[in-house]
Coordinates of C-alpha atoms in Angstrom, one line a residue:
M1 CA 71.0 16.2 -19.7
A2 CA 68.3 15.7 -22.7
R3 CA 69.2 11.7 -22.4
R4 CA 68.6 11.8 -18.9
S5 CA 65.3 13.5 -19.1
A6 CA 63.9 11.3 -21.7
P7 CA 62.9 8.2 -19.6
L8 CA 61.2 10.7 -17.2
L9 CA 59.2 12.2 -20.1
R10 CA 58.3 8.8 -21.3
R11 CA 56.9 7.9 -17.8
L12 CA 55.0 11.1 -17.7
V13 CA 53.4 10.7 -20.8
S14 CA 52.3 7.0 -20.3
S15 CA 51.3 7.6 -16.8
P16 CA 47.4 7.7 -16.0
P17 CA 45.8 11.0 -15.0
A18 CA 45.5 9.9 -11.4
A19 CA 49.6 9.7 -11.0
L20 CA 49.9 13.1 -12.4
G21 CA 48.1 14.4 -9.5
G22 CA 50.0 12.5 -6.8
G23 CA 47.5 9.5 -6.7
V24 CA 44.4 11.8 -6.8
A25 CA 42.1 11.5 -9.8
R26 CA 41.3 14.8 -11.5
R27 CA 37.8 16.3 -11.5
T28 CA 36.0 17.2 -14.8
V29 CA 34.2 20.3 -15.2
T30 CA 30.6 19.0 -15.0
Y31 CA 29.0 22.4 -14.4
M32 CA 29.9 26.2 -14.9
P33 CA 27.6 28.3 -12.7
R34 CA 27.0 31.8 -13.2
P35 CA 27.7 34.2 -10.5
G36 CA 24.8 34.0 -7.7
D37 CA 23.9 30.4 -8.8
G38 CA 25.1 28.9 -5.9
N39 CA 22.3 31.1 -3.7
P40 CA 20.2 29.0 -1.8
R41 CA 16.5 28.6 -3.4
A42 CA 13.3 28.4 -1.9
V43 CA 10.9 25.7 -2.7
T44 CA 7.4 25.3 -1.8
L45 CA 6.6 22.2 0.1
I46 CA 3.4 20.3 0.3
P47 CA 3.6 17.3 2.7
G48 CA 0.2 16.0 1.4
D49 CA -1.9 13.1 3.2
G50 CA -1.2 9.8 4.3
I51 CA 2.6 9.1 4.0
G52 CA 3.3 12.3 2.4
P53 CA 4.6 13.8 5.8
L54 CA 6.9 10.8 6.2
V55 CA 8.5 10.8 3.0
T56 CA 8.8 14.4 2.3
G57 CA 10.4 14.3 6.1
A58 CA 12.9 12.1 4.7
V59 CA 13.8 14.2 1.8
R60 CA 14.1 17.3 4.3
Q61 CA 16.6 15.4 6.3
V62 CA 18.9 14.2 3.4
M63 CA 18.8 18.0 2.1
E64 CA 20.0 19.1 5.5
A65 CA 22.6 16.4 5.4
M66 CA 24.1 17.0 2.2
H67 CA 23.8 21.0 2.8
A68 CA 21.8 21.3 -0.4
P69 CA 21.3 24.9 -1.4
V70 CA 17.3 24.9 -1.1
Y71 CA 15.2 25.7 1.6
F72 CA 11.5 24.8 2.0
E73 CA 8.3 26.7 2.4
S74 CA 5.7 24.2 3.8
Y75 CA 2.2 24.5 3.5
E76 CA -0.7 22.2 4.9
V77 CA -2.7 21.0 1.9
R78 CA -5.1 18.0 2.1
G79 CA -7.0 16.2 -0.6
D80 CA -10.3 16.9 1.0
M81 CA -9.9 20.7 0.6
P82 CA -12.5 22.2 -1.8
T83 CA -9.8 24.2 -3.4
V84 CA -5.9 24.6 -3.2
P85 CA -5.2 27.5 -0.9
P86 CA -4.3 30.8 -3.0
A87 CA -1.2 31.1 -0.6
V88 CA 0.0 28.0 -1.9
I89 CA -0.4 28.9 -5.5
E90 CA 1.2 32.0 -5.0
S91 CA 4.1 30.4 -3.2
I92 CA 4.7 28.2 -6.3
R93 CA 4.4 31.1 -8.7
R94 CA 6.9 33.0 -6.8
N95 CA 9.5 30.1 -6.3
K96 CA 8.8 28.3 -9.6
V97 CA 9.4 24.9 -7.9
C98 CA 7.3 22.7 -5.6
L99 CA 8.0 19.3 -4.1
K100 CA 4.8 17.5 -2.9
G101 CA 3.8 14.5 -1.4
G102 CA 0.5 12.6 -2.4
L103 CA -3.0 14.2 -2.1
A104 CA -5.9 11.9 -1.7
T105 CA -8.5 12.4 -4.3
P106 CA -12.1 11.5 -3.3
V107 CA -13.6 8.6 -5.5
G108 CA -17.1 9.3 -7.0
G109 CA -18.5 12.1 -5.0
G110 CA -16.7 15.0 -3.2
V111 CA -14.4 17.7 -4.0
S112 CA -12.7 17.6 -7.4
S113 CA -8.9 16.6 -7.6
L114 CA -6.5 19.3 -6.1
N115 CA -3.8 17.4 -8.3
M116 CA -5.6 18.6 -11.3
Q117 CA -6.3 22.1 -9.9
L118 CA -2.5 22.6 -9.6
R119 CA -1.5 21.3 -13.1
K120 CA -4.2 23.5 -14.8
E121 CA -3.7 26.4 -12.6
L122 CA 0.0 26.6 -13.2
D123 CA -0.3 24.9 -16.8
L124 CA 1.8 22.0 -15.9
Y125 CA 1.2 20.4 -19.0
A126 CA 3.9 17.7 -19.1
S127 CA 4.0 15.0 -16.7
L128 CA 7.5 12.8 -16.9
V129 CA 7.9 9.3 -15.2
N130 CA 11.3 7.5 -15.4
C131 CA 10.8 3.9 -15.0
S132 CA 14.0 1.9 -15.0
N133 CA 15.5 -1.0 -13.2
F134 CA 17.8 -0.5 -10.4
P135 CA 20.9 -2.6 -9.6
G136 CA 20.4 -5.2 -6.9
L137 CA 16.5 -5.0 -7.3
P138 CA 15.3 -8.2 -9.0
T139 CA 12.5 -7.8 -11.4
R140 CA 11.0 -10.2 -13.9
H141 CA 12.2 -8.1 -16.6
Q142 CA 15.8 -6.5 -17.2
D143 CA 17.1 -3.7 -19.2
V144 CA 13.9 -1.6 -18.6
D145 CA 14.6 2.3 -19.3
I146 CA 11.2 3.8 -19.9
V147 CA 10.3 7.5 -19.8
V148 CA 6.7 8.3 -20.1
I149 CA 5.7 11.7 -21.0
R150 CA 1.9 12.3 -20.6
E151 CA 0.0 15.4 -21.6
N152 CA -1.3 16.7 -18.3
T153 CA -4.3 19.2 -18.9
E154 CA -6.9 17.9 -21.1
G155 CA -8.2 14.8 -22.7
E156 CA -10.5 12.7 -20.2
Y157 CA -9.3 14.6 -17.4
S158 CA -11.0 18.1 -18.6
G159 CA -13.6 17.5 -15.9
L160 CA -16.5 18.5 -18.3
E161 CA -19.2 15.9 -17.1
H162 CA -23.0 16.5 -16.8
E163 CA -26.1 14.3 -16.4
V164 CA -28.0 14.4 -19.6
V165 CA -31.2 12.8 -18.1
P166 CA -31.4 10.6 -14.9
G167 CA -29.4 7.7 -15.4
V168 CA -27.4 9.0 -18.3
V169 CA -23.9 11.0 -17.8
E170 CA -22.0 12.6 -20.6
S171 CA -18.2 12.9 -19.8
L172 CA -16.3 14.9 -22.7
K173 CA -13.0 14.2 -23.8
V174 CA -11.2 17.0 -25.1
I175 CA -8.1 16.8 -27.4
T176 CA -6.6 20.0 -29.0
K177 CA -3.9 20.6 -31.8
F178 CA -2.0 23.1 -29.4
C179 CA -1.9 20.9 -26.4
S180 CA -1.0 17.8 -28.6
E181 CA 1.9 19.8 -30.5
R182 CA 3.5 21.1 -27.5
I183 CA 3.7 17.6 -25.6
A184 CA 4.9 16.1 -28.9
K185 CA 7.4 18.8 -28.7
Y186 CA 8.5 18.2 -25.3
A187 CA 9.0 14.6 -25.7
F188 CA 11.2 15.1 -28.8
E189 CA 13.0 17.8 -27.1
Y190 CA 13.7 15.4 -24.1
A191 CA 14.8 12.6 -26.4
Y192 CA 17.3 14.7 -28.2
L193 CA 18.7 16.7 -25.0
N194 CA 18.9 13.1 -23.4
N195 CA 20.5 11.1 -26.1
R196 CA 17.4 9.0 -26.4
K197 CA 16.8 7.0 -29.7
K198 CA 13.0 6.3 -30.0
V199 CA 9.7 8.1 -29.3
T200 CA 6.6 5.9 -29.2
A201 CA 3.1 7.5 -29.4
V202 CA 0.5 5.8 -27.5
H203 CA -3.3 6.1 -28.9
K204 CA -6.6 4.7 -29.7
A205 CA -7.2 6.3 -33.0
N206 CA -8.6 3.2 -34.4
I207 CA -11.9 4.0 -32.5
M208 CA -11.5 7.7 -31.5
K209 CA -10.7 8.7 -35.0
L210 CA -10.9 12.4 -34.6
A211 CA -9.7 13.1 -31.0
D212 CA -6.7 10.3 -31.2
G213 CA -6.4 11.2 -34.5
L214 CA -5.7 14.9 -34.0
F215 CA -3.0 13.7 -31.5
L216 CA -1.5 11.3 -33.8
E217 CA -1.4 13.9 -36.5
S218 CA 0.3 16.4 -34.1
C219 CA 3.0 13.7 -33.2
R220 CA 3.7 13.1 -36.8
E221 CA 4.3 16.7 -37.9
V222 CA 6.6 17.1 -34.8
A223 CA 8.4 13.9 -35.4
S224 CA 9.2 14.9 -39.1
K225 CA 11.5 17.7 -37.5
Y226 CA 13.8 15.3 -35.7
P227 CA 14.9 12.7 -38.5
G228 CA 17.7 11.4 -36.1
I229 CA 15.0 10.1 -33.6
Q230 CA 13.0 6.8 -34.6
Y231 CA 9.3 7.3 -34.3
N232 CA 6.5 4.9 -34.2
E233 CA 3.0 4.5 -32.8
I234 CA 1.2 1.8 -31.0
I235 CA -2.5 1.2 -30.0
V236 CA -2.9 1.6 -26.1
D237 CA -4.4 -2.2 -25.7
N238 CA -1.5 -3.4 -27.5
C239 CA 1.0 -1.1 -25.9
C240 CA -0.1 -2.8 -22.3
M241 CA 0.4 -6.2 -23.7
Q242 CA 3.9 -5.3 -25.2
L243 CA 4.8 -3.6 -21.7
V244 CA 4.4 -6.7 -19.8
A245 CA 5.7 -8.8 -22.5
K246 CA 9.0 -7.0 -23.8
P247 CA 9.3 -3.8 -22.0
E248 CA 12.8 -3.2 -23.0
Q249 CA 11.7 -2.5 -26.6
F250 CA 10.2 1.2 -25.4
D251 CA 12.2 4.2 -24.9
V252 CA 10.3 7.4 -24.6
M253 CA 6.6 7.2 -24.7
V254 CA 4.2 10.4 -25.5
T255 CA 0.7 9.9 -24.6
P256 CA -2.8 11.6 -24.1
N257 CA -3.7 12.3 -20.4
L258 CA -5.6 9.0 -19.4
Y259 CA -3.4 6.4 -21.3
G260 CA -0.3 8.3 -19.8
N261 CA -1.6 7.4 -16.4
L262 CA -2.2 3.8 -17.2
V263 CA 1.0 3.3 -19.0
A264 CA 3.2 4.8 -16.2
N265 CA 1.8 3.0 -13.4
T266 CA 2.4 -0.3 -15.5
A267 CA 5.6 0.6 -16.6
A268 CA 6.5 1.5 -12.9
G269 CA 5.3 -2.0 -11.5
I270 CA 7.5 -3.8 -14.0
A271 CA 10.7 -1.6 -13.3
G272 CA 10.5 -2.2 -9.6
G273 CA 7.5 -0.8 -8.1
T274 CA 5.8 2.6 -7.7
G275 CA 7.9 3.4 -4.6
V276 CA 11.0 3.7 -6.5
M277 CA 10.1 5.7 -9.6
P278 CA 10.6 9.4 -9.7
G279 CA 8.7 11.8 -11.6
G280 CA 7.6 15.5 -12.1
N281 CA 5.1 17.8 -13.9
V282 CA 6.5 20.7 -15.8
G283 CA 5.2 23.8 -17.4
Q284 CA 6.7 26.8 -19.3
D285 CA 7.5 28.6 -15.9
H286 CA 6.8 26.2 -13.0
A287 CA 7.5 22.6 -11.9
V288 CA 6.2 20.4 -9.2
F289 CA 8.2 17.3 -8.4
E290 CA 6.1 14.2 -6.9
Q291 CA 6.3 10.4 -6.9
G292 CA 6.4 9.3 -10.5
A293 CA 3.4 6.7 -10.4
S294 CA 0.3 7.7 -8.8
A295 CA -0.6 4.1 -7.3
G296 CA 0.0 4.1 -3.6
N297 CA 1.3 7.7 -3.2
V298 CA -0.7 8.1 0.0
G299 CA -0.3 4.6 1.2
N300 CA -2.5 3.0 3.8
E301 CA -3.1 3.1 7.5
N302 CA -0.8 0.0 8.2
I303 CA 2.2 1.7 6.4
L304 CA 1.3 4.9 8.2
E305 CA 0.9 3.6 11.8
Q306 CA 4.1 1.4 11.2
K307 CA 6.2 4.4 9.7
K308 CA 7.4 2.0 6.9
A309 CA 6.6 4.1 3.8
N310 CA 9.3 3.9 1.0
P311 CA 10.9 7.4 0.6
V312 CA 13.0 6.5 -2.4
A313 CA 10.7 7.6 -5.3
L314 CA 10.3 11.1 -3.7
L315 CA 14.3 11.2 -2.9
L316 CA 14.8 10.6 -6.4
S317 CA 12.1 13.1 -7.4
S318 CA 14.0 15.6 -5.6
A319 CA 17.3 14.8 -7.2
M320 CA 15.2 15.6 -10.4
M321 CA 14.4 18.9 -8.7
L322 CA 18.0 19.6 -8.0
R323 CA 19.1 19.1 -11.4
H324 CA 16.1 21.2 -12.5
L325 CA 17.5 23.8 -10.4
Q326 CA 20.7 23.8 -11.8
F327 CA 22.4 22.0 -8.7
P328 CA 23.8 18.9 -10.9
S329 CA 26.4 17.7 -8.2
F330 CA 24.0 17.5 -5.4
A331 CA 21.7 15.7 -7.8
D332 CA 24.3 13.2 -8.6
R333 CA 25.3 12.8 -5.0
L334 CA 21.8 12.0 -3.9
E335 CA 21.0 9.6 -6.8
T336 CA 24.3 7.7 -6.2
A337 CA 23.6 7.4 -2.4
V338 CA 20.1 6.1 -2.8
K339 CA 21.0 3.5 -5.7
R340 CA 23.9 2.2 -3.3
V341 CA 21.2 1.6 -0.8
I342 CA 19.1 -0.3 -3.1
A343 CA 21.9 -2.3 -4.4
E344 CA 23.1 -3.2 -0.9
G345 CA 19.8 -4.4 0.2
K346 CA 20.1 -4.1 3.7
Y347 CA 17.6 -1.5 4.3
R348 CA 14.4 -1.9 2.1
T349 CA 10.7 -1.2 2.9
K350 CA 8.0 -3.9 2.7
D351 CA 7.3 -3.2 -1.0
L352 CA 10.7 -4.0 -2.0
G353 CA 10.5 -7.2 0.2
G354 CA 12.4 -6.0 3.5
T355 CA 11.2 -4.7 6.9
S356 CA 12.9 -1.4 7.3
T357 CA 11.2 1.8 8.4
T358 CA 11.2 5.0 6.6
Q359 CA 13.6 6.5 9.3
E360 CA 16.0 3.5 8.6
V361 CA 16.0 3.9 4.8
T362 CA 16.6 7.5 5.2
D363 CA 19.6 7.2 7.6
A364 CA 21.1 4.6 5.2
V365 CA 20.9 7.1 2.4
I366 CA 22.7 10.0 4.6
A367 CA 25.6 7.4 5.5
N368 CA 25.8 6.7 1.7
L369 CA 26.4 10.7 0.8
D370 CA 29.7 11.3 -0.6

């Protein structure tokens, strides 16, 4: 009996896991929820201006198709409004999470930026933009995988401007120890939790010795507490040159407000375009997810009339949102479907070299959901 059983045991021990399950691969435990974690979550939705309603509509269709445990409270907000309506702020405070399309900001005169109002009102101090290559999408540089983490509430965006005398305007750049330390902590925590190897601080401390000097001092203090993560510094003008020449050298980048906007849009353009780069703004209690790079986030009249806006960036941002809400399997399904569509190359909008409409790309993503 024992001799007859030995060959069978050897076959079982040497067999791959799929064979043990009758040809079906075993699932690994990726997330162990607490009771009630599967309840649908309310998300505040701001379709926004221009192409915003198109791309947020794409997200809603995909969420419905995959039966994601979220539902939307939609509010009409336009960039030319004097302020964000109180009901919208109240909704975000209640739901903790918001998904938004682009809001147009008047250039020069006019009302102040509603994007900045949201960030300050909700203290969304960290902006995060993922800039990485996609298989099947050709770019000048390969192996680009950059995360730009930008301080979101002060710096040149403080909004402190006044005319001293006619023809002379003073604009104040505000840098504080508190805000610099917390954005540095966020960058290093992100690197640590996501197995990133390096954090680069971007600055102009050779000229703005006090303001950017304080930012660097804060980054150095935080870096000393993370000896396992490499830390370096780069002047912002050299950073831009290095980005377009050798972007693969960068990993996580932490920046003051204005530099982060420039660096994120540059990195997005290098990695494949602003239409495919996701992002979000996060604070202690709230998070707002939107297209990562601001360039082109409201589109133009031609794209709007032809309904050929690229929904990929906001779809990937909504995957980030699902992961933030602790629905990782839904986030994985959505990301996988989007990447399959990009890799296949059959359905692409004009910015990616194709002719597809927003709806055609959306339908392709839905068809690729597992």
